[in-house]
Amino acid sequence: MDLFTSQNDDIQLKMPDGDVRYYPAFFDKNKADHLFKILKESIEWQQDDIKIFGKVYKQPRLTALYANNKNTYTYSNITMKPHKFTEELLIIKEKIENISSGIFTTCLLNLYRDGQDSNGWHADNEKELGTEPIIASVSFGEERWFHFKHKTKNQKQKILLQHGSLLIMQGKTQENWLHQVPKSKKVMKPRINLTFRIID
């Protein structure tokens, strides 16, 4: 990973039936530090309830939805209404669009306060995202492992998402693979994750 210094250098993950690219140094450390601080303080974070097997729990992370439209986004029986894109989110969005094939309308943000915050196995395959959705995921703050597992084959993959990195999932990735951010007792500091999507 250390050999990659350019913001546009990417690693193609070896994932059959999927298309995943990783940019470990998409933002340099100074810019990533600056954006992490602003996003942590300025985003309107919320913690929703989720129902699992009939019991209601607090979602194990904070979330927020921002967009350039008023389209809601529903996942895990949670319907979120978007706030208007902030200046910082628009800057990040434009930078991603310069190297990707997507023109993004919406950003779902996650704040993992420490290693006890997590995101279970799922695919970003909600109907609002259409077929073969492109998801651009930017990470700021503490590094966290990101796991993949194939839906039908005995294949797994994992990658350590670095501060200032970009992960792009596209093609048939959501159709064929699940992903998660598992809990970790070793992680004590927060991570912010921005997942840019297209919701028409």
Coordinates of N, CA and C in Angstrom, one line a residue:
M1 N 0.8 -1.2 0.0 CA 0.0 0.0 0.0 C 0.9 1.3 0.0
D2 N 2.0 1.2 0.7 CA 2.8 2.4 0.8 C 3.4 2.8 -0.5
L3 N 3.5 1.9 -1.5 CA 4.0 2.3 -2.8 C 3.1 3.3 -3.5
F4 N 1.8 3.3 -3.1 CA 0.9 4.1 -3.8 C 0.8 5.5 -3.2
T5 N 1.3 6.5 -3.9 CA 1.3 7.9 -3.4 C 0.4 8.8 -4.1
S6 N 0.1 8.6 -5.4 CA -0.7 9.4 -6.1 C -2.2 9.3 -5.8
Q7 N -2.9 10.3 -5.7 CA -4.3 10.3 -5.4 C -5.2 9.4 -6.3
N8 N -4.7 9.3 -7.6 CA -5.5 8.6 -8.6 C -5.0 7.2 -8.8
D9 N -4.0 6.7 -8.0 CA -3.5 5.3 -8.1 C -4.5 4.4 -7.4
D10 N -4.9 3.4 -8.1 CA -5.9 2.5 -7.5 C -5.4 1.0 -7.5
I11 N -6.0 0.2 -6.7 CA -5.8 -1.2 -6.6 C -7.1 -1.9 -7.0
Q12 N -7.1 -2.8 -8.0 CA -8.3 -3.5 -8.3 C -8.3 -4.8 -7.5
L13 N -9.3 -4.9 -6.6 CA -9.5 -6.1 -5.8 C -9.8 -7.3 -6.7
K14 N -9.2 -8.5 -6.3 CA -9.5 -9.7 -7.1 C -10.8 -10.4 -6.5
M15 N -11.9 -10.0 -7.1 CA -13.2 -10.4 -6.7 C -14.0 -10.9 -7.9
P16 N -14.2 -12.2 -8.1 CA -15.0 -12.7 -9.2 C -16.4 -12.2 -9.0
D17 N -17.1 -11.9 -10.1 CA -18.5 -11.5 -10.1 C -18.7 -10.1 -9.4
G18 N -17.6 -9.3 -9.3 CA -17.6 -8.0 -8.7 C -16.6 -7.1 -9.3
D19 N -16.7 -5.8 -9.0 CA -15.8 -4.8 -9.6 C -15.6 -3.8 -8.5
V20 N -14.4 -3.9 -7.8 CA -14.1 -3.1 -6.6 C -12.7 -2.5 -6.8
R21 N -12.6 -1.2 -6.7 CA -11.3 -0.5 -6.8 C -11.1 0.3 -5.5
Y22 N -9.8 0.3 -5.1 CA -9.4 1.0 -3.9 C -8.3 2.0 -4.1
Y23 N -8.6 3.2 -3.7 CA -7.6 4.3 -3.8 C -7.1 4.7 -2.4
P24 N -5.9 4.2 -2.0 CA -5.5 4.3 -0.6 C -5.2 5.8 -0.2
A25 N -4.8 6.6 -1.1 CA -4.4 8.0 -0.8 C -5.2 9.0 -1.6
F26 N -6.5 8.8 -1.6 CA -7.3 9.7 -2.4 C -7.3 11.1 -1.9
F27 N -7.2 11.3 -0.6 CA -6.9 12.6 0.1 C -5.7 12.5 0.9
D28 N -4.8 13.5 0.8 CA -3.6 13.4 1.6 C -3.9 13.7 3.1
K29 N -3.0 13.4 4.0 CA -3.3 13.4 5.4 C -3.8 14.8 5.9
N30 N -3.2 15.9 5.5 CA -3.7 17.2 5.9 C -5.1 17.5 5.5
K31 N -5.4 17.2 4.3 CA -6.8 17.4 3.8 C -7.8 16.4 4.5
A32 N -7.4 15.2 4.7 CA -8.2 14.2 5.4 C -8.5 14.6 6.8
D33 N -7.4 15.1 7.5 CA -7.6 15.6 8.9 C -8.6 16.7 8.9
H34 N -8.4 17.7 8.0 CA -9.3 18.8 8.0 C -10.8 18.4 7.7
L35 N -11.0 17.6 6.8 CA -12.4 17.1 6.4 C -13.0 16.3 7.6
F36 N -12.2 15.5 8.2 CA -12.7 14.7 9.3 C -13.2 15.6 10.4
K37 N -12.5 16.6 10.8 CA -12.9 17.5 11.9 C -14.2 18.3 11.5
I38 N -14.2 18.8 10.3 CA -15.4 19.6 9.9 C -16.7 18.7 9.8
L39 N -16.5 17.5 9.2 CA -17.7 16.6 9.1 C -18.2 16.1 10.5
K40 N -17.3 15.8 11.4 CA -17.6 15.3 12.7 C -18.5 16.4 13.5
E41 N -18.1 17.7 13.3 CA -18.7 18.7 14.0 C -20.0 19.3 13.3
S42 N -20.0 19.3 12.0 CA -21.1 20.0 11.3 C -22.2 19.1 10.8
I43 N -22.0 17.8 10.6 CA -23.0 17.0 10.1 C -24.1 16.7 11.1
E44 N -25.4 16.7 10.7 CA -26.5 16.5 11.6 C -26.7 15.0 11.8
W45 N -25.9 14.4 12.7 CA -25.9 13.0 13.0 C -27.1 12.6 13.8
Q46 N -27.6 11.3 13.5 CA -28.7 10.8 14.2 C -28.5 9.3 14.5
Q47 N -29.2 8.8 15.5 CA -29.1 7.4 15.8 C -30.5 6.8 15.8
D48 N -30.8 5.9 14.8 CA -32.1 5.4 14.6 C -32.2 4.1 15.3
D49 N -33.5 3.7 15.5 CA -33.8 2.4 16.1 C -33.9 1.4 15.0
I50 N -33.5 0.1 15.2 CA -33.7 -0.9 14.3 C -34.3 -2.1 15.0
K51 N -35.1 -2.9 14.3 CA -35.8 -4.0 14.8 C -35.2 -5.3 14.3
I52 N -34.7 -6.2 15.2 CA -34.1 -7.4 14.9 C -34.8 -8.5 15.6
F53 N -35.5 -9.4 14.8 CA -36.2 -10.5 15.4 C -37.2 -10.1 16.5
G54 N -37.9 -9.0 16.1 CA -39.0 -8.4 17.0 C -38.5 -7.5 18.1
K55 N -37.2 -7.4 18.3 CA -36.7 -6.6 19.4 C -36.1 -5.3 18.8
V56 N -36.3 -4.2 19.5 CA -35.8 -2.9 19.0 C -34.5 -2.5 19.7
Y57 N -33.5 -2.1 18.9 CA -32.2 -1.7 19.4 C -31.8 -0.4 18.8
K58 N -30.9 0.3 19.4 CA -30.3 1.5 18.8 C -29.3 1.0 17.7
Q59 N -29.3 1.6 16.6 CA -28.4 1.3 15.5 C -26.9 1.5 16.0
P60 N -26.0 0.6 15.8 CA -24.7 0.7 16.4 C -23.7 1.6 15.6
R61 N -24.2 2.8 15.3 CA -23.4 3.8 14.7 C -24.4 5.0 14.5
L62 N -23.8 6.2 14.2 CA -24.7 7.3 13.9 C -24.7 7.5 12.4
T63 N -25.8 8.1 11.9 CA -25.9 8.2 10.4 C -26.5 9.6 10.1
A64 N -26.4 9.9 8.8 CA -27.0 11.1 8.2 C -27.1 10.9 6.7
L65 N -28.1 11.6 6.2 CA -28.3 11.5 4.7 C -28.3 13.0 4.1
Y66 N -27.5 13.1 3.1 CA -27.5 14.4 2.4 C -27.6 14.2 0.9
A67 N -28.2 15.2 0.2 CA -28.5 15.0 -1.2 C -28.7 16.3 -1.9
N68 N -28.7 16.2 -3.3 CA -29.0 17.4 -4.0 C -30.5 17.4 -4.5
N69 N -31.3 16.5 -3.9 CA -32.7 16.4 -4.1 C -33.5 16.1 -2.8
K70 N -34.7 15.8 -2.9 CA -35.5 15.5 -1.7 C -35.9 14.0 -1.6
N71 N -35.3 13.2 -2.4 CA -35.6 11.8 -2.5 C -35.2 11.1 -1.2
T72 N -36.1 10.4 -0.5 CA -35.8 9.6 0.7 C -35.0 8.3 0.3
Y73 N -34.4 7.7 1.3 CA -33.7 6.5 1.2 C -34.1 5.5 2.3
T74 N -34.5 4.3 1.9 CA -34.9 3.4 2.9 C -34.1 2.1 2.9
Y75 N -33.6 1.7 4.1 CA -32.8 0.5 4.2 C -33.1 0.0 5.6
S76 N -33.1 -1.3 5.8 CA -33.4 -2.0 7.1 C -34.6 -1.4 7.8
N77 N -35.7 -1.1 7.0 CA -36.9 -0.5 7.5 C -36.7 0.9 8.1
I78 N -35.6 1.5 7.8 CA -35.4 2.9 8.2 C -35.5 3.8 6.9
T79 N -36.4 4.8 7.0 CA -36.5 5.8 5.9 C -35.9 7.1 6.3
M80 N -34.9 7.6 5.6 CA -34.2 8.8 5.9 C -34.6 9.9 4.9
K81 N -34.7 11.1 5.4 CA -35.0 12.2 4.6 C -33.7 13.1 4.5
P82 N -33.3 13.5 3.3 CA -32.0 14.1 3.2 C -31.9 15.6 3.6
H83 N -30.8 16.0 4.1 CA -30.4 17.4 4.2 C -29.7 17.8 2.9
K84 N -29.6 19.1 2.7 CA -29.0 19.6 1.5 C -27.5 19.5 1.6
F85 N -26.8 19.1 0.5 CA -25.4 18.9 0.5 C -24.7 20.1 1.1
T86 N -23.7 19.8 1.9 CA -22.8 20.9 2.5 C -21.7 21.2 1.5
E87 N -21.0 22.3 1.7 CA -19.9 22.7 0.8 C -18.8 21.6 0.8
E88 N -18.5 21.1 1.9 CA -17.5 20.0 2.0 C -17.9 18.7 1.2
L89 N -19.2 18.4 1.4 CA -19.6 17.2 0.7 C -19.6 17.4 -0.8
L90 N -19.9 18.6 -1.3 CA -19.9 18.8 -2.7 C -18.5 18.8 -3.2
I91 N -17.5 19.3 -2.5 CA -16.1 19.2 -2.9 C -15.6 17.7 -3.0
I92 N -16.0 16.9 -2.0 CA -15.7 15.5 -2.0 C -16.3 14.8 -3.2
K93 N -17.6 15.1 -3.4 CA -18.4 14.5 -4.5 C -17.8 14.8 -5.9
E94 N -17.4 16.0 -6.1 CA -16.8 16.4 -7.4 C -15.5 15.7 -7.6
K95 N -14.7 15.6 -6.5 CA -13.4 14.9 -6.7 C -13.6 13.5 -7.1
I96 N -14.6 12.8 -6.5 CA -14.8 11.4 -6.8 C -15.3 11.3 -8.3
E97 N -16.2 12.2 -8.6 CA -16.8 12.1 -10.0 C -15.7 12.4 -11.1
N98 N -14.6 13.0 -10.7 CA -13.6 13.2 -11.7 C -12.9 11.9 -12.1
I99 N -12.9 10.9 -11.3 CA -12.2 9.7 -11.6 C -13.2 8.5 -11.7
S100 N -14.5 8.7 -11.5 CA -15.5 7.6 -11.6 C -16.5 7.8 -12.7
S101 N -17.3 6.8 -12.9 CA -18.3 6.9 -13.9 C -19.7 7.4 -13.4
G102 N -19.7 7.7 -12.1 CA -21.0 8.1 -11.5 C -21.1 9.6 -11.3
I103 N -22.3 10.1 -11.4 CA -22.7 11.5 -11.0 C -23.6 11.3 -9.9
F104 N -23.2 11.6 -8.7 CA -23.9 11.1 -7.5 C -24.9 12.2 -7.0
T105 N -26.0 11.7 -6.5 CA -27.1 12.5 -6.0 C -27.2 12.6 -4.5
T106 N -26.7 11.5 -3.9 CA -27.0 11.3 -2.5 C -25.8 10.8 -1.7
C107 N -25.7 11.1 -0.4 CA -24.6 10.6 0.4 C -25.1 10.1 1.7
L108 N -25.0 8.8 2.0 CA -25.3 8.3 3.3 C -24.0 8.3 4.1
L109 N -24.0 9.0 5.3 CA -22.8 9.1 6.1 C -23.0 8.2 7.4
N110 N -21.9 7.6 7.8 CA -21.8 6.8 9.0 C -20.7 7.3 9.9
L111 N -21.0 7.4 11.2 CA -20.0 7.8 12.2 C -19.9 6.6 13.1
Y112 N -18.7 5.9 13.0 CA -18.4 4.8 14.0 C -17.6 5.4 15.1
R113 N -18.2 5.5 16.3 CA -17.6 6.3 17.4 C -16.4 5.6 18.0
D114 N -16.4 4.2 17.9 CA -15.3 3.4 18.3 C -15.5 2.0 17.8
G115 N -14.7 1.1 18.2 CA -14.8 -0.3 17.7 C -16.0 -1.0 18.0
Q116 N -16.8 -0.5 18.9 CA -18.1 -1.2 19.3 C -19.2 -0.8 18.3
D117 N -19.0 0.2 17.5 CA -19.9 0.6 16.4 C -19.6 -0.3 15.2
S118 N -20.6 -0.7 14.5 CA -20.3 -1.6 13.4 C -21.5 -1.6 12.4
N119 N -21.3 -2.4 11.3 CA -22.3 -2.5 10.3 C -22.3 -4.0 9.8
G120 N -23.5 -4.7 10.0 CA -23.5 -6.1 9.8 C -23.5 -6.4 8.3
W121 N -23.5 -7.7 8.0 CA -23.5 -8.2 6.6 C -24.7 -7.7 5.8
H122 N -24.5 -7.1 4.7 CA -25.5 -6.5 3.8 C -25.0 -6.3 2.4
A123 N -25.9 -6.0 1.5 CA -25.6 -5.5 0.2 C -26.3 -4.2 0.0
D124 N -25.7 -3.3 -0.7 CA -26.4 -2.0 -1.1 C -27.2 -2.3 -2.4
N125 N -28.3 -3.0 -2.2 CA -29.1 -3.4 -3.4 C -30.6 -2.9 -3.3
E126 N -30.8 -1.8 -2.5 CA -32.2 -1.3 -2.4 C -32.7 -0.8 -3.8
K127 N -34.0 -0.9 -4.0 CA -34.5 -0.6 -5.3 C -34.3 0.8 -5.8
E128 N -34.1 1.7 -4.8 CA -33.9 3.1 -5.2 C -32.5 3.3 -5.9
L129 N -31.6 2.3 -5.7 CA -30.3 2.5 -6.3 C -30.2 1.9 -7.7
G130 N -31.3 1.2 -8.2 CA -31.3 0.7 -9.5 C -30.4 -0.5 -9.7
T131 N -30.3 -1.0 -10.9 CA -29.5 -2.2 -11.2 C -28.0 -1.8 -11.3
E132 N -27.1 -2.7 -10.9 CA -25.7 -2.5 -10.9 C -25.3 -1.1 -10.4
P133 N -25.7 -0.8 -9.1 CA -25.4 0.5 -8.5 C -23.9 0.7 -8.3
I134 N -23.5 2.0 -8.4 CA -22.1 2.4 -8.1 C -22.1 3.1 -6.7
I135 N -21.3 2.6 -5.8 CA -21.2 3.1 -4.5 C -19.7 3.6 -4.3
A136 N -19.6 4.8 -4.0 CA -18.2 5.4 -3.7 C -18.1 5.7 -2.2
S137 N -17.2 5.0 -1.6 CA -17.1 5.1 -0.1 C -15.8 5.7 0.3
V138 N -15.9 6.9 1.0 CA -14.7 7.6 1.5 C -14.6 7.4 3.0
S139 N -13.3 7.2 3.5 CA -13.1 7.0 4.9 C -12.2 8.1 5.4
F140 N -12.6 8.6 6.6 CA -11.8 9.5 7.4 C -11.7 9.0 8.8
G141 N -10.5 9.2 9.4 CA -10.4 8.9 10.8 C -9.7 7.5 11.0
E142 N -10.2 6.8 12.0 CA -9.5 5.5 12.4 C -9.7 4.5 11.3
E143 N -8.6 3.7 11.1 CA -8.7 2.7 10.1 C -9.6 1.5 10.6
R144 N -10.4 1.0 9.7 CA -11.3 -0.1 10.0 C -11.2 -1.2 8.9
W145 N -11.3 -2.5 9.3 CA -11.4 -3.5 8.4 C -12.8 -3.6 7.7
F146 N -12.8 -3.8 6.4 CA -14.0 -3.9 5.6 C -14.0 -5.3 5.0
H147 N -15.0 -6.1 5.3 CA -15.0 -7.5 4.9 C -16.0 -7.7 3.7
F148 N -15.7 -8.6 2.8 CA -16.6 -9.0 1.7 C -16.7 -10.6 1.9
K149 N -17.9 -11.0 1.5 CA -18.1 -12.5 1.3 C -19.1 -12.7 0.1
H150 N -18.8 -13.7 -0.7 CA -19.6 -14.0 -1.9 C -20.9 -14.6 -1.4
K151 N -22.0 -14.3 -2.1 CA -23.3 -14.8 -1.7 C -23.5 -16.3 -1.9
T152 N -22.9 -16.8 -3.0 CA -23.1 -18.2 -3.3 C -21.8 -19.0 -3.3
K153 N -20.6 -18.4 -3.4 CA -19.4 -19.1 -3.5 C -18.7 -19.0 -2.1
N154 N -17.8 -19.9 -1.8 CA -17.0 -19.9 -0.6 C -15.8 -19.0 -0.8
Q155 N -16.0 -17.7 -1.0 CA -14.9 -16.8 -1.2 C -15.1 -15.5 -0.3
K156 N -14.0 -15.1 0.3 CA -14.0 -13.9 1.1 C -12.9 -13.0 0.7
Q157 N -13.0 -11.7 1.1 CA -12.0 -10.7 0.9 C -12.1 -9.7 2.0
K158 N -11.0 -9.1 2.4 CA -11.0 -8.0 3.3 C -10.0 -7.0 3.0
I159 N -10.2 -5.7 3.4 CA -9.3 -4.6 3.1 C -9.3 -3.7 4.3
L160 N -8.2 -3.1 4.7 CA -8.1 -2.1 5.8 C -8.3 -0.8 5.1
L161 N -9.4 -0.1 5.4 CA -9.7 1.2 4.9 C -9.0 2.3 5.6
Q162 N -8.1 3.0 4.9 CA -7.2 4.0 5.5 C -7.9 5.3 5.5
H163 N -7.3 6.2 6.4 CA -7.7 7.6 6.5 C -7.5 8.3 5.2
G164 N -8.5 8.9 4.6 CA -8.4 9.6 3.3 C -8.6 8.7 2.1
S165 N -9.0 7.4 2.3 CA -9.1 6.5 1.2 C -10.4 6.5 0.5
L166 N -10.5 6.0 -0.7 CA -11.7 5.8 -1.5 C -11.9 4.4 -1.9
L167 N -13.0 3.8 -1.7 CA -13.4 2.5 -2.2 C -14.6 2.6 -3.2
I168 N -14.5 2.1 -4.4 CA -15.6 2.2 -5.3 C -16.0 0.8 -5.6
M169 N -17.3 0.5 -5.4 CA -18.0 -0.8 -5.7 C -19.0 -0.5 -6.8
Q170 N -18.9 -1.3 -7.9 CA -19.7 -1.1 -9.0 C -20.0 -2.4 -9.8
G171 N -20.6 -2.3 -10.9 CA -21.0 -3.5 -11.7 C -21.9 -4.4 -10.9
K172 N -21.6 -5.7 -10.9 CA -22.4 -6.7 -10.2 C -22.0 -7.0 -8.8
T173 N -21.2 -6.1 -8.2 CA -20.7 -6.3 -6.8 C -21.9 -6.5 -5.8
Q174 N -22.9 -5.6 -5.9 CA -23.9 -5.7 -4.9 C -24.9 -6.9 -5.1
E175 N -24.9 -7.3 -6.4 CA -25.7 -8.5 -6.7 C -25.1 -9.8 -6.2
N176 N -23.7 -9.8 -6.1 CA -23.0 -11.1 -5.8 C -22.3 -11.1 -4.5
W177 N -22.1 -10.0 -3.9 CA -21.3 -9.9 -2.7 C -22.0 -9.2 -1.5
L178 N -21.7 -9.6 -0.3 CA -22.1 -8.9 0.9 C -20.9 -8.2 1.5
H179 N -21.1 -7.2 2.3 CA -20.0 -6.6 3.0 C -20.4 -6.1 4.4
Q180 N -19.4 -5.9 5.2 CA -19.6 -5.5 6.6 C -18.4 -4.7 7.2
V181 N -18.7 -4.0 8.2 CA -17.6 -3.4 9.1 C -17.8 -4.0 10.5
P182 N -17.0 -5.0 10.8 CA -17.2 -5.8 12.1 C -16.7 -4.9 13.3
K183 N -17.2 -5.4 14.5 CA -16.7 -4.7 15.7 C -15.3 -5.1 15.9
S184 N -14.6 -4.2 16.7 CA -13.2 -4.4 17.0 C -12.9 -3.9 18.4
K185 N -12.4 -4.7 19.3 CA -12.0 -4.2 20.6 C -10.7 -3.4 20.6
K186 N -10.0 -3.4 19.5 CA -8.7 -2.7 19.4 C -8.9 -1.2 19.0
V187 N -10.1 -0.9 18.4 CA -10.3 0.4 17.9 C -11.0 1.3 19.0
M188 N -10.3 2.4 19.3 CA -10.8 3.3 20.3 C -11.2 4.6 19.8
K189 N -10.9 5.0 18.6 CA -11.2 6.3 18.0 C -12.2 6.2 16.9
P190 N -12.8 7.4 16.6 CA -13.9 7.4 15.6 C -13.5 7.3 14.2
R191 N -14.4 6.9 13.3 CA -14.2 6.8 11.9 C -15.5 7.4 11.2
I192 N -15.3 8.2 10.2 CA -16.4 8.7 9.4 C -16.3 8.1 8.0
N193 N -17.5 7.6 7.6 CA -17.5 6.9 6.3 C -18.6 7.6 5.5
L194 N -18.3 8.1 4.2 CA -19.3 8.7 3.3 C -19.5 7.7 2.2
T195 N -20.8 7.4 2.0 CA -21.1 6.5 0.8 C -22.0 7.2 -0.2
F196 N -21.3 7.6 -1.3 CA -22.1 8.4 -2.3 C -22.8 7.4 -3.2
R197 N -24.0 7.7 -3.5 CA -24.9 6.9 -4.3 C -25.7 7.7 -5.3
I198 N -26.4 7.0 -6.2 CA -27.2 7.7 -7.2 C -28.7 7.2 -7.0
I199 N -29.5 8.2 -6.6 CA -31.0 7.9 -6.4 C -31.7 8.9 -7.2
D200 N -32.3 8.4 -8.3 CA -33.0 9.2 -9.3 C -34.4 9.5 -8.8

